[in-house]
N, CA, C and O atoms as CSV, one atom per row, in Angstrom:
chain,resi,resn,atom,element,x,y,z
A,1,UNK,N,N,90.344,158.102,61.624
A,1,UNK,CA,C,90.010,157.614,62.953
A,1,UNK,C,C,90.034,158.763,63.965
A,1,UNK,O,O,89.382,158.749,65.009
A,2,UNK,N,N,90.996,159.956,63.496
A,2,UNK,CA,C,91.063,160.874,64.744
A,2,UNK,C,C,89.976,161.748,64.954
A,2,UNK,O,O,89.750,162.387,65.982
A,3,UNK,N,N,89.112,161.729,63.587
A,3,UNK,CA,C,88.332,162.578,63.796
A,3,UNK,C,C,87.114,161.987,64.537
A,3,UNK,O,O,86.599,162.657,65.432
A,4,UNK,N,N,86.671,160.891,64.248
A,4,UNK,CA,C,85.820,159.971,65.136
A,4,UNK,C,C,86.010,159.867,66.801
A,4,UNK,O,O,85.041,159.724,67.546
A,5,UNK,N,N,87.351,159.957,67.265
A,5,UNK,CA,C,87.617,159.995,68.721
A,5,UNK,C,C,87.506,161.669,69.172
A,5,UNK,O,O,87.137,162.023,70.292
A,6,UNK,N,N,87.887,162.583,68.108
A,6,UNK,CA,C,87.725,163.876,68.500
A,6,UNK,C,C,86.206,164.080,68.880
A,6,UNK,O,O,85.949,164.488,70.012
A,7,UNK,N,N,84.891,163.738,67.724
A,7,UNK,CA,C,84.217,164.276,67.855
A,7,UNK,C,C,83.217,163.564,69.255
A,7,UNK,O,O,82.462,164.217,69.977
A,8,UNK,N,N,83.456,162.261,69.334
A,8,UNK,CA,C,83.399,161.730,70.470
A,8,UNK,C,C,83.986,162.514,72.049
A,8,UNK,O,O,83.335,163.191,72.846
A,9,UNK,N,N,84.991,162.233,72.076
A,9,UNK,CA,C,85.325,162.981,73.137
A,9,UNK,C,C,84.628,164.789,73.396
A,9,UNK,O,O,84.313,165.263,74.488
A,10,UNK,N,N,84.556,165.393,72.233
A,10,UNK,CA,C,83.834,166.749,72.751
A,10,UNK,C,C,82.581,166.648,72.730
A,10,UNK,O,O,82.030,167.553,73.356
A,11,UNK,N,N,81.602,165.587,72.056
A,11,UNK,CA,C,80.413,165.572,72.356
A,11,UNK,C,C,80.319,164.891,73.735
A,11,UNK,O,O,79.318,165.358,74.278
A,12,UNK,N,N,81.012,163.852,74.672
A,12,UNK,CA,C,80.689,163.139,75.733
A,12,UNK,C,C,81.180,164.474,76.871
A,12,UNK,O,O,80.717,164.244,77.988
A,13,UNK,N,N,81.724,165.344,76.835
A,13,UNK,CA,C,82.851,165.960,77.557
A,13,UNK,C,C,81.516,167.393,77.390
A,13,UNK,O,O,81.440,167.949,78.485
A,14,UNK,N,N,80.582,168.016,76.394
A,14,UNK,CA,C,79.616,168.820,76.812
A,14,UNK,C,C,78.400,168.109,77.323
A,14,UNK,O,O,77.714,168.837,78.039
A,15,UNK,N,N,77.880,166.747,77.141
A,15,UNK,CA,C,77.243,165.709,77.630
A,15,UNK,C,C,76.909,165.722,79.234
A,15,UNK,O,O,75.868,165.904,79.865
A,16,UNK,N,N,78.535,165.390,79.680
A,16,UNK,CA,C,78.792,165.815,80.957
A,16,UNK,C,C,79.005,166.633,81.694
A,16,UNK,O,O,79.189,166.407,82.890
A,17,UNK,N,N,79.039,168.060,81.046
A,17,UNK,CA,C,78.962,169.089,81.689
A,17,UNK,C,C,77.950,169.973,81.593
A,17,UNK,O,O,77.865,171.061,82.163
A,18,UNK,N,N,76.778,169.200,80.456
A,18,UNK,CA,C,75.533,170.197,81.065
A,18,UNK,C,C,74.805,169.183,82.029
A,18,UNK,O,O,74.262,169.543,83.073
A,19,UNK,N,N,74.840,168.016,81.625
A,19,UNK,CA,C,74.715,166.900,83.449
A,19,UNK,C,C,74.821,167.416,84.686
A,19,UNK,O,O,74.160,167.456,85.724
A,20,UNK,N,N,75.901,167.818,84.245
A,20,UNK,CA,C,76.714,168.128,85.991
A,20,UNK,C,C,75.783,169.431,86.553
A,20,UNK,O,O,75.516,169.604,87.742
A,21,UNK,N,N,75.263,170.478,85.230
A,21,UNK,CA,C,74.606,171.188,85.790
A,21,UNK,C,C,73.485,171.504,85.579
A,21,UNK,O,O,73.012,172.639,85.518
A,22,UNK,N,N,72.921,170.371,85.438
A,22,UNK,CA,C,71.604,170.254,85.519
A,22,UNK,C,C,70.825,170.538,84.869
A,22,UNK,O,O,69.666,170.696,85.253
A,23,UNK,N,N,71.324,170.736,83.341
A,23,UNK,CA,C,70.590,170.631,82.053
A,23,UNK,C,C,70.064,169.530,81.143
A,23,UNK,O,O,69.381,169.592,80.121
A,24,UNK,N,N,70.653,168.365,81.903
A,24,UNK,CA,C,70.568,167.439,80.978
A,24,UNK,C,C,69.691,166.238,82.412
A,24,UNK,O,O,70.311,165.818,83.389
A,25,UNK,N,N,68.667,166.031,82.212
A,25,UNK,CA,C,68.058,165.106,83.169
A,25,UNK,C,C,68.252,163.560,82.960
A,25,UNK,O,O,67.264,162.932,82.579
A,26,UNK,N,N,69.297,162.965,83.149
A,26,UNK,CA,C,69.263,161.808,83.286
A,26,UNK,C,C,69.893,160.996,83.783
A,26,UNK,O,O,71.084,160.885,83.493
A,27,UNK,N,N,69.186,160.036,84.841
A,27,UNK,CA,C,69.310,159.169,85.922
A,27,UNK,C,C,70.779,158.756,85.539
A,27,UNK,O,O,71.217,158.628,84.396
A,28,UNK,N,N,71.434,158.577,86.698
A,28,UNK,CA,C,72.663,158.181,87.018
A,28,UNK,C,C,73.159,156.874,86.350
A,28,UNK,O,O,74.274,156.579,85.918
A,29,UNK,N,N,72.124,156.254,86.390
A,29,UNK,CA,C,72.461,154.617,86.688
A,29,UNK,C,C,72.368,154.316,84.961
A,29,UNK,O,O,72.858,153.315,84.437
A,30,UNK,N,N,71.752,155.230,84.336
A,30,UNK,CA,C,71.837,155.206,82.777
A,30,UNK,C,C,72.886,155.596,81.963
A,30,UNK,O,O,73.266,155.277,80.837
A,31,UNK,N,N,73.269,156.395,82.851
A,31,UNK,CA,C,74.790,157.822,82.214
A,31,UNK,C,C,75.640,156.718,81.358
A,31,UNK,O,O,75.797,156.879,80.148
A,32,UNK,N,N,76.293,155.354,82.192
A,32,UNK,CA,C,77.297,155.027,80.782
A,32,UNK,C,C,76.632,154.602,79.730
A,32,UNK,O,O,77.016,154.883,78.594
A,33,UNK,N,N,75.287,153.694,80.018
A,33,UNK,CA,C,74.758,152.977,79.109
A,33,UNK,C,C,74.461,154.087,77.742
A,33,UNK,O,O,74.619,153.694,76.587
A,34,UNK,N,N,74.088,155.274,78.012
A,34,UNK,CA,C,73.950,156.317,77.092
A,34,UNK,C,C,75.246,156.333,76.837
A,34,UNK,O,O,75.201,155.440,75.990
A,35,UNK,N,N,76.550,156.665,76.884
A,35,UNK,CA,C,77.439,157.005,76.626
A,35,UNK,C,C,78.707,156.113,75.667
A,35,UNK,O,O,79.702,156.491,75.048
A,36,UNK,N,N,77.976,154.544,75.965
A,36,UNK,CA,C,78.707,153.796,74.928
A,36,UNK,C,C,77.303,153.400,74.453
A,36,UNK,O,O,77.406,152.175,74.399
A,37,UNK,N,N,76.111,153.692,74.095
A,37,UNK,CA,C,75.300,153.631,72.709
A,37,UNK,C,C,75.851,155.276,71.780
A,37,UNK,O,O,75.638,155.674,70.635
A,38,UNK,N,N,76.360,155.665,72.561
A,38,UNK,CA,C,76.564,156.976,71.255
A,38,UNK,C,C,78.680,156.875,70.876
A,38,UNK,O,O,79.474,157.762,70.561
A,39,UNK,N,N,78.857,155.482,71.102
A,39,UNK,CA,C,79.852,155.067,70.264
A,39,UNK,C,C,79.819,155.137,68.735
A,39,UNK,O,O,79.060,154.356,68.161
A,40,UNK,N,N,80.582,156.013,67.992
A,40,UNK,CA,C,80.554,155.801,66.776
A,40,UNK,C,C,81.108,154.852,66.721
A,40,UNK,O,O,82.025,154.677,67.523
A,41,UNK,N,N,80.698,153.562,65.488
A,41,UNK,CA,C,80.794,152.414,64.827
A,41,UNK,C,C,82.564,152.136,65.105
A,41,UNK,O,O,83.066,151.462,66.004
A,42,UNK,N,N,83.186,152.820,64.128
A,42,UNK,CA,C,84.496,152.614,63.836
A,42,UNK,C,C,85.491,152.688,65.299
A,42,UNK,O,O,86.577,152.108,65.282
A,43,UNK,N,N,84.951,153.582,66.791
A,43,UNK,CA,C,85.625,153.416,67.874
A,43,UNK,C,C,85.215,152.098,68.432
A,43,UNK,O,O,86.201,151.728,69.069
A,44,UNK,N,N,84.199,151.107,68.543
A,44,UNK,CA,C,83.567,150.346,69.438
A,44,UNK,C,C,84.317,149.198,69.545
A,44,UNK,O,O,84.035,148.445,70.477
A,45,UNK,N,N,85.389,148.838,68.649
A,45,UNK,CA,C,86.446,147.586,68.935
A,45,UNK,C,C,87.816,148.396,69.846
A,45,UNK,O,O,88.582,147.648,70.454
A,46,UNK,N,N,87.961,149.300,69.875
A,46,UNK,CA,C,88.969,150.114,71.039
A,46,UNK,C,C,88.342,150.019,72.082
A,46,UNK,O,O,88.765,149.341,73.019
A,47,UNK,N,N,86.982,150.814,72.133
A,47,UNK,CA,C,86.321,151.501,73.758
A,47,UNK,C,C,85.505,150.817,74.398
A,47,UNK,O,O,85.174,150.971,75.574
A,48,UNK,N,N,85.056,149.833,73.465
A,48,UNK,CA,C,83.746,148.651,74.186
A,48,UNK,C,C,84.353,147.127,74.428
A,48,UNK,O,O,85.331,146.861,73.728
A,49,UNK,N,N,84.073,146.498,74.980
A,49,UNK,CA,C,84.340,145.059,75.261
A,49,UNK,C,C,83.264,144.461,74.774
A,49,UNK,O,O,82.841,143.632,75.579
A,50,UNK,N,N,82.232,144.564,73.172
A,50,UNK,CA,C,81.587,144.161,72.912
A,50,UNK,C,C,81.527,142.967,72.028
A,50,UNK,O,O,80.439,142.474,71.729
């Protein structure tokens, strides 16, 4: 499981920091919806209310 939250967290965490600078073009209002579709499977009963 840890490795699933690791690789999560450093892929959302460079995600957001080429965002922030303006490498990554995409609308605001999309940012979480992208961000819990790239839930791996095995986190989505912890991180989602799905």
């Amino acid at each position: 499981m840890q490795v699933f939250i690791d690789i999560y967290a450093a892929v959302v965490t460079e995600l957001i920091c080429e965002w922030l600078l303006g490498r990554r073009m995409i609308p605001l209002d999309q940012f979480p919806d992208i961000l819990v579709q790239a839930l791996p499977q095995p986190l989505i009963p912890y991180l989602h209310d799905a």
